[in-house]
PDB file of C-alpha atoms in Angstrom:
ATOM      1  CA  UNK P  17      89.907 110.411  90.002  1.00 53.00           C
ATOM      2  CA  UNK P  18      93.352 111.430  91.233  1.00 70.00           C
ATOM      3  CA  UNK P  19      92.796 109.817  94.616  1.00 75.00           C
ATOM      4  CA  UNK P  20      91.846 106.489  92.996  1.00 78.00           C
ATOM      5  CA  UNK P  21      94.979 106.587  90.867  1.00 78.00           C
ATOM      6  CA  UNK P  22      97.154 107.170  93.906  1.00 80.00           C
ATOM      7  CA  UNK P  23      95.541 104.300  95.762  1.00 85.00           C
ATOM      8  CA  UNK P  24      95.947 101.951  92.801  1.00 86.00           C
ATOM      9  CA  UNK P  25      99.597 102.880  92.303  1.00 82.00           C
ATOM     10  CA  UNK P  26     100.276 102.470  96.028  1.00 84.00           C
ATOM     11  CA  UNK P  27      98.637  99.031  96.005  1.00 88.00           C
ATOM     12  CA  UNK P  28     100.664  98.004  92.950  1.00 85.00           C
ATOM     13  CA  UNK P  29     103.866  99.135  94.626  1.00 81.00           C
ATOM     14  CA  UNK P  30     102.957  97.200  97.745  1.00 84.00           C
ATOM     15  CA  UNK P  31     102.143  94.137  95.635  1.00 86.00           C
ATOM     16  CA  UNK P  32     105.535  94.314  93.913  1.00 81.00           C
ATOM     17  CA  UNK P  33     107.371  94.564  97.238  1.00 80.00           C
ATOM     18  CA  UNK P  34     105.401  91.634  98.686  1.00 84.00           C
ATOM     19  CA  UNK P  35     106.057  89.588  95.540  1.00 82.00           C
ATOM     20  CA  UNK P  36     109.773  90.245  95.867  1.00 80.00           C
ATOM     21  CA  UNK P  37     109.845  89.384  99.562  1.00 83.00           C
ATOM     22  CA  UNK P  38     107.994  86.097  99.088  1.00 84.00           C
ATOM     23  CA  UNK P  39     110.145  85.169  96.079  1.00 83.00           C
ATOM     24  CA  UNK P  40     113.345  85.787  98.027  1.00 82.00           C
ATOM     25  CA  UNK P  41     111.994  83.859 101.020  1.00 85.00           C
ATOM     26  CA  UNK P  42     111.027  80.893  98.831  1.00 87.00           C
ATOM     27  CA  UNK P  43     114.405  80.856  97.117  1.00 84.00           C
ATOM     28  CA  UNK P  44     116.308  81.024 100.386  1.00 85.00           C
ATOM     29  CA  UNK P  45     114.225  78.258 102.012  1.00 86.00           C
ATOM     30  CA  UNK P  46     114.405  75.840  99.074  1.00 84.00           C
ATOM     31  CA  UNK P  47     117.850  76.545  97.647  1.00 82.00           C
ATOM     32  CA  UNK P  48     119.315  73.262  98.933  1.00 83.00           C
ATOM     33  CA  UNK P  49     116.346  70.927  98.583  1.00 82.00           C
ATOM     34  CA  UNK P  50     116.501  67.230  97.742  1.00 85.00           C
ATOM     35  CA  UNK P  51     116.042  67.306  93.991  1.00 84.00           C
ATOM     36  CA  UNK P  52     114.038  64.387  92.593  1.00 81.00           C
ATOM     37  CA  UNK P  53     115.397  64.653  89.076  1.00 80.00           C
ATOM     38  CA  UNK P  54     114.519  66.323  85.837  1.00 82.00           C
ATOM     39  CA  UNK P  55     110.826  67.011  86.562  1.00 84.00           C
ATOM     40  CA  UNK P  56     111.329  68.397  90.060  1.00 88.00           C
ATOM     41  CA  UNK P  57     108.414  70.730  90.934  1.00 88.00           C
ATOM     42  CA  UNK P  58     110.493  72.666  93.461  1.00 87.00           C
ATOM     43  CA  UNK P  59     113.130  73.412  90.821  1.00 88.00           C
ATOM     44  CA  UNK P  60     110.411  74.658  88.478  1.00 89.00           C
ATOM     45  CA  UNK P  61     109.059  76.992  91.153  1.00 87.00           C
ATOM     46  CA  UNK P  62     112.581  78.180  91.939  1.00 88.00           C
ATOM     47  CA  UNK P  63     113.095  79.070  88.282  1.00 88.00           C
ATOM     48  CA  UNK P  64     109.772  80.917  88.228  1.00 87.00           C
ATOM     49  CA  UNK P  65     110.733  82.893  91.357  1.00 86.00           C
ATOM     50  CA  UNK P  66     114.125  83.801  89.902  1.00 86.00           C
ATOM     51  CA  UNK P  67     112.489  84.888  86.625  1.00 85.00           C
ATOM     52  CA  UNK P  68     109.985  87.021  88.547  1.00 81.00           C
ATOM     53  CA  UNK P  69     112.823  88.743  90.380  1.00 79.00           C
ATOM     54  CA  UNK P  70     114.789  89.282  87.174  1.00 80.00           C
ATOM     55  CA  UNK P  71     111.816  90.810  85.365  1.00 79.00           C
ATOM     56  CA  UNK P  72     111.247  93.442  88.014  1.00 74.00           C
ATOM     57  CA  UNK P  73     113.552  96.324  87.247  1.00 64.00           C
ATOM     58  CA  UNK P  74     115.527  97.222  90.419  1.00 74.00           C
ATOM     59  CA  UNK P  75     115.189 100.966  89.809  1.00 69.00           C
ATOM     60  CA  UNK P  76     111.407 100.750  89.672  1.00 72.00           C
ATOM     61  CA  UNK P  77     111.334  98.694  92.845  1.00 73.00           C
ATOM     62  CA  UNK P  78     113.521 101.216  94.623  1.00 75.00           C
ATOM     63  CA  UNK P  79     111.233 104.044  93.514  1.00 76.00           C
ATOM     64  CA  UNK P  80     108.082 102.207  94.612  1.00 77.00           C
ATOM     65  CA  UNK P  81     109.628 101.205  97.935  1.00 79.00           C
ATOM     66  CA  UNK P  82     110.723 104.800  98.551  1.00 79.00           C
ATOM     67  CA  UNK P  83     107.270 106.149  97.731  1.00 80.00           C
ATOM     68  CA  UNK P  84     105.657 103.544  99.987  1.00 82.00           C
ATOM     69  CA  UNK P  85     107.984 104.377 102.878  1.00 82.00           C
ATOM     70  CA  UNK P  86     107.391 108.132 102.425  1.00 81.00           C
ATOM     71  CA  UNK P  87     103.624 107.689 102.464  1.00 82.00           C
ATOM     72  CA  UNK P  88     103.891 105.436 105.513  1.00 82.00           C
ATOM     73  CA  UNK P  89     106.124 107.937 107.330  1.00 82.00           C
ATOM     74  CA  UNK P  90     103.804 110.804 106.445  1.00 82.00           C
ATOM     75  CA  UNK P  91     100.821 108.910 107.834  1.00 79.00           C
ATOM     76  CA  UNK P  92     102.690 108.092 111.055  1.00 78.00           C
ATOM     77  CA  UNK P  93     103.786 111.700 111.478  1.00 78.00           C
ATOM     78  CA  UNK P  94     100.193 112.877 110.984  1.00 74.00           C
ATOM     79  CA  UNK P  95      98.989 110.514 113.707  1.00 73.00           C
ATOM     80  CA  UNK P  96     101.748 111.528 116.117  1.00 71.00           C
ATOM     81  CA  UNK P  97     101.349 115.253 115.507  1.00 68.00           C
ATOM     82  CA  UNK P  98      97.587 115.057 116.070  1.00 60.00           C
ATOM     83  CA  UNK P  99      98.109 113.319 119.399  1.00 59.00           C
ATOM     84  CA  UNK P 100     100.745 115.774 120.585  1.00 60.00           C
ATOM     85  CA  UNK P 101      98.954 118.934 119.454  1.00 58.00           C
ATOM     86  CA  UNK P 102      95.505 117.726 120.491  1.00 62.00           C
ATOM     87  CA  UNK P 103      96.345 117.163 124.139  1.00 67.00           C
ATOM     88  CA  UNK P 104      98.276 120.325 124.976  1.00 68.00           C
ATOM     89  CA  UNK P 105      97.183 122.510 127.921  1.00 72.00           C
ATOM     90  CA  UNK P 106      96.792 125.481 125.611  1.00 72.00           C
ATOM     91  CA  UNK P 107      94.393 123.622 123.300  1.00 72.00           C
ATOM     92  CA  UNK P 108      92.439 122.343 126.311  1.00 74.00           C
ATOM     93  CA  UNK P 109      92.477 125.890 127.835  1.00 77.00           C
ATOM     94  CA  UNK P 110      93.734 124.729 131.189  1.00 77.00           C
ATOM     95  CA  UNK P 111      94.737 127.512 133.595  1.00 78.00           C
ATOM     96  CA  UNK P 112      97.988 126.907 135.417  1.00 76.00           C
ATOM     97  CA  UNK P 113      97.716 129.098 138.480  1.00 77.00           C
ATOM     98  CA  UNK P 114     100.457 127.483 140.580  1.00 68.00           C
TER      99      UNK P 114
END
């Protein structure tokens, strides 16, 4: 059960980061659009993106982003250390007689 909880929390953290990135990208691309008036659909979506960013607490996002980066770094270090340690002459029992 603990492994499933970790995976779910990691996926939720990733989802929050992706939501923030897409919201910021949408806001920056459509900030100076040609507004068609009071019922402008782009303005409505801009307000929804701003509200989504305001509802996410910055401290929680920082914690989730830090956890995600730590897990990613740990996975990369595990891959690199396996490659380095797995191909050493000592592990392969190669005699260096020169």
